[in-house]
Amino acid sequence: MTLDPLTRRAIESAGLGDILADVEAGRRLDAAAGVRLFTHPEVPLLGAMAALVGQGRHGRRVYFNRNLHINATNVCEASCVFCSFARLKTGDPAAWTLSTRQAVERLRKAGPELLSEVHTVNGLNPDLPFAYYTDLLRALKAERPELHIKGFTAVEVHYFAEKYGMSVGEVLIALREAGLGSLPGGGAEIFAPRARKKLCDDKVDAAGWLFVHAEAHRLGMRSNATMLFGSLETVEERVDHLLQLRALQDHSLAGPSADPAHGGGHFQTFIPLRFHNENNRLARLAGPTGLETLRVMAVSRLLLDNFPHVKAYWPMMGVAEAQLSLAFGASDLDGTVREEHIYHMAGAATPQELSRADLVRLIENAGGVPVERDTLYDVLRRCDPPAPAALPEGLRIGWVAYENARPLVHGIPGAALRGGHPVEVARWLAAGEVDVALLPVGALLSADLPADLRVVPDVCIGADGPVDSVLLLAEGPPETWDTVRLDGRSRTSAVLARLLLTAGPLAARLPPGARIVEVPAGEGLAGVGGRTAGLVIGDDARAARGRYPVVVDLAAAWKAWTGLPFVFAVWAGRADLPPAAVDALRAAGLAGLRALADGSLLAGADADTVTYLTARLRYPLDDRATMGLLRFAALARAAGLVARDTLSLYAPEAPPVGARPAEALLAAAPARVPPAPATLDALWAEARLPVLLTAAAARRRAVAPAGVATYGLDLGAADAGDTLVVDAADPAAALAVLATPGPALRVLVRVGAAGAPPPGAWLGPVLSAAPGRVRSIAVGAAEGGGPLGATGVDWLRLLALVRLGAADEVHVEADWGRFGRGFGQLALLCGADDFGPVPAGPDGEMVDGEVPMGVAEAERCIRLAGFTPAPRGPDFAPRGAARTAAERLDRPLRRLDAVRPPGLR
Ligand code: V47
């Protein structure tokens, strides 16, 4: 990805050209650069550099998962002063310790959704035995074996080691054996001894925290890392923290356990955690502003050059800011979360959960390509629509030439296909004799094939009940069997049969000592009779099923056991398969399914085949099939029948978007952009957010006084009476007012939710109103529009357009109430010259889960954004005396600024 010339110029003139040169050359930034970045006023430019790095790694892909938080106990003997979650003693009315049954109940409540992760972080509970944790893990895994459990911070692991007399390695191994998948990043707080002593004197120190992660990595486990910022730390201490994490990551990536196939043990994600100040012993601190949070996001991305991801954890930072973080280097939004306690008990005003659709919309609205991942960043579901593509010339495709595969090879030229039985096809793929294959899942999960195979999204061969073609045949019921012959033709069916016979519903019916034997391909049925049962698959099974009195349909047995579909085969290939091949196979499969649905695929087929293809087989690789496949992988791996239990789809191709034609208009900044409707619509639809913001910032510098930002002091009715609201959906009346001569007005324009009309028609006339008719334009957000309504990214886009198209003398006000004061601060850096109306007292009405908004808080936000606050009246005339009033009213809050460490803006 390359930087647009406008932003490059802005970065260079902000004195950051040397850091940009290092970033672009991939040179590591040192501690001095870190301190400069943490103190530089132009936060949006830091964001632009961080986005450059993030997009260089991931293109426009933004990851999320579907997860569930379970905080099993909040009883904690540590006394971290920032914590609102912990209760000292069992028995405290607000203390809880879930029983294993209650924890499993939480999981059950999640229903049949594709959930891939449980996140569990807990207090240091002195009253629990170690078995509580291993039982908890086992119970959760027994309920949903395919779940990845990311649990127990390094602080907990260290506590377990001390309390239960084990080494850290022994604790990790025991937890892993019980079902733990990886470690979350919590408990890191701030490593520097000075700050750590004040924040959390009685829990493990930095060396101990780092040691636990080093041990986890050495054992091949992955983990995350966090930093608690905005409480008592200095800028230097932040930099020290990040560089210590970077050093450990260097060490882990160089270690022997960093197996290249799956990345081995290392940090995956860094999560900056913004201090929340309610219900804890640091309530006297104001907490960091939204702008500071975006800064930490950006600087982390720039310093942690060996971390794959930086995560915007929305429960901690707010949904709007998390979305905006995607333009500040973040590549992950965490997940659906559900039942977050740590931040909600500390005053976070964020929702308790987001749906998958919410996350997808936030990411797409920010210009990203959403990717649903598992905890290890394997791609589980694609959210992008299938792209039509031609099959690349010469592609070699393996398939099992069974009837059931017909829909998936529909439209693929026969010359490209090489057919064989399942074991042969797997062998061809392993040997590189084919590039991609319709591969039985038993082979996909086996050690014989490379671990980095990827799967084509959306289609598979599966069944959701009886399939007729994977059968155990016998003369008597399972209670009479002493031998079961598993045909070597299909490993998948053999693994499924073994699983059902040893761990599933057939296990209890098989007599003790019954033998399960593998026999050569095609010999499953030989000798079946008496006390011998045999597995037979494919078209042979469909032919043989009428000849035996006892028929156990394995897909039906699987469904009865798990409630899930069974997946027999998927398109799989090497990771470097050309994207066009993936698209073509995806599109061919989906076309085949349409042809199956409209009957054209079935022309000339006999009734049996029609039933088989339409009523027995199930082709979509959707949520349920994915869960079925993951459940099978997890159970089979636990039983030692396969080598792997992860699934990884081909990721969408999502390169960064290059310069858009409409952006050429911005190159002329700081000159005014012509406010013609077509121009505005083109910029709205096309221009990239960072480019719009840089251009708007340049225009602000050209037309508004440098270094000063106004705010409307206690305007009340005076302001409201003067405001003309332009309703985007029905602007005619308001625009008619603007078209007639009259006194100067305040115009309120509002960004709408998805589906609202583009701005040209309603904003254009506002921007080209007669000189003197518009005094200021306030940019706000319309109500409604679903759970998320208008987004903060759209609000900033509109604000930038307003600044770019407004006449020089028009003020631009940030009406940030909907998205939080961080947006107000950012607006000042990206176009607005006014922070909007502010109530006179310290306890105004605009509260977004942080400090109540009043004059002191408004002034603090403005100052922290790098401006001198200047109160003004409704006519924008300075209100000098109010400054003194503000100081008098808000003295208690103003003192709080004084406790902020020097150097922290
Ligand atoms: O270590 C507690 C923080 C952490 C407050 O790995 C607070 O994906 C701010 O581990 N204000 C635990 N922060 C959370 C955690 C986590 C969260 C999200 C994702 C991941 C991951 C891990 O929460 C603690 C502490 O730093 N914390 N109280 C507070 N008042």
Coordinates of C-alpha atoms and ligand atoms in Angstrom, one line a residue, residues 82-84 119 121 150 153 184-189 224 226 228 271 273-276 280 311 313 334 342-343 346, ligand 1:
F82 CA -8.1 0.2 38.9
C83 CA -10.4 -2.9 39.1
S84 CA -14.1 -2.7 39.5
H119 CA -13.1 -16.3 26.7
V121 CA -10.8 -14.3 32.7
K150 CA -9.0 -18.7 25.5
T153 CA -4.5 -14.4 32.2
P184 CA -5.7 -14.0 26.8
G185 CA -3.6 -10.9 27.1
G186 CA -4.9 -9.5 30.4
G187 CA -3.0 -8.8 33.6
A188 CA -0.1 -7.0 31.8
E189 CA -1.3 -3.6 32.9
N224 CA -2.4 -12.2 23.4
T226 CA -2.5 -6.0 26.6
L228 CA -3.8 -0.8 30.5
I271 CA -5.1 -5.2 22.8
L273 CA -7.1 -1.5 27.2
R274 CA -8.3 2.0 28.1
F275 CA -8.7 2.7 31.8
H276 CA -12.3 3.1 33.0
N280 CA -12.8 1.7 41.6
K311 CA -7.3 -5.4 18.3
Y313 CA -11.8 -4.3 21.8
D334 CA -12.8 -9.0 18.8
I342 CA -15.0 -6.3 33.6
Y343 CA -15.7 -3.1 31.7
A346 CA -16.2 -0.1 35.5
Ligands
V47_1 O1 -5.9 -7.3 33.0 C1 -9.7 -4.4 34.5 C2 -8.3 -4.8 32.5 C3 -8.0 -6.9 31.8 C4 -10.2 -2.3 34.2 O2 -6.9 -11.5 25.0 C5 -9.4 -2.7 33.2 O3 -8.4 -11.2 23.5 C6 -9.6 -0.7 32.2 O4 -7.7 -10.0 29.6 N1 -10.3 -0.2 33.2 C7 -8.6 -8.3 31.6 N2 -9.1 -1.9 32.2 C8 -9.3 -8.3 30.2 C9 -8.5 -9.2 29.2 C10 -8.9 -9.2 27.8 C11 -9.9 -8.4 27.3 C12 -10.2 -8.4 26.0 C13 -9.6 -9.2 25.1 C14 -8.6 -10.1 25.6 C15 -7.9 -11.0 24.7 C16 -8.2 -10.0 26.9 O5 -8.9 -5.9 32.0 C17 -7.1 -6.8 33.1 C18 -7.0 -5.3 33.2 O6 -5.9 -4.8 32.4 N3 -9.1 -4.0 33.4 N4 -10.3 -3.3 35.1 C19 -10.6 -0.9 34.3 N5 -11.3 -0.4 35.3

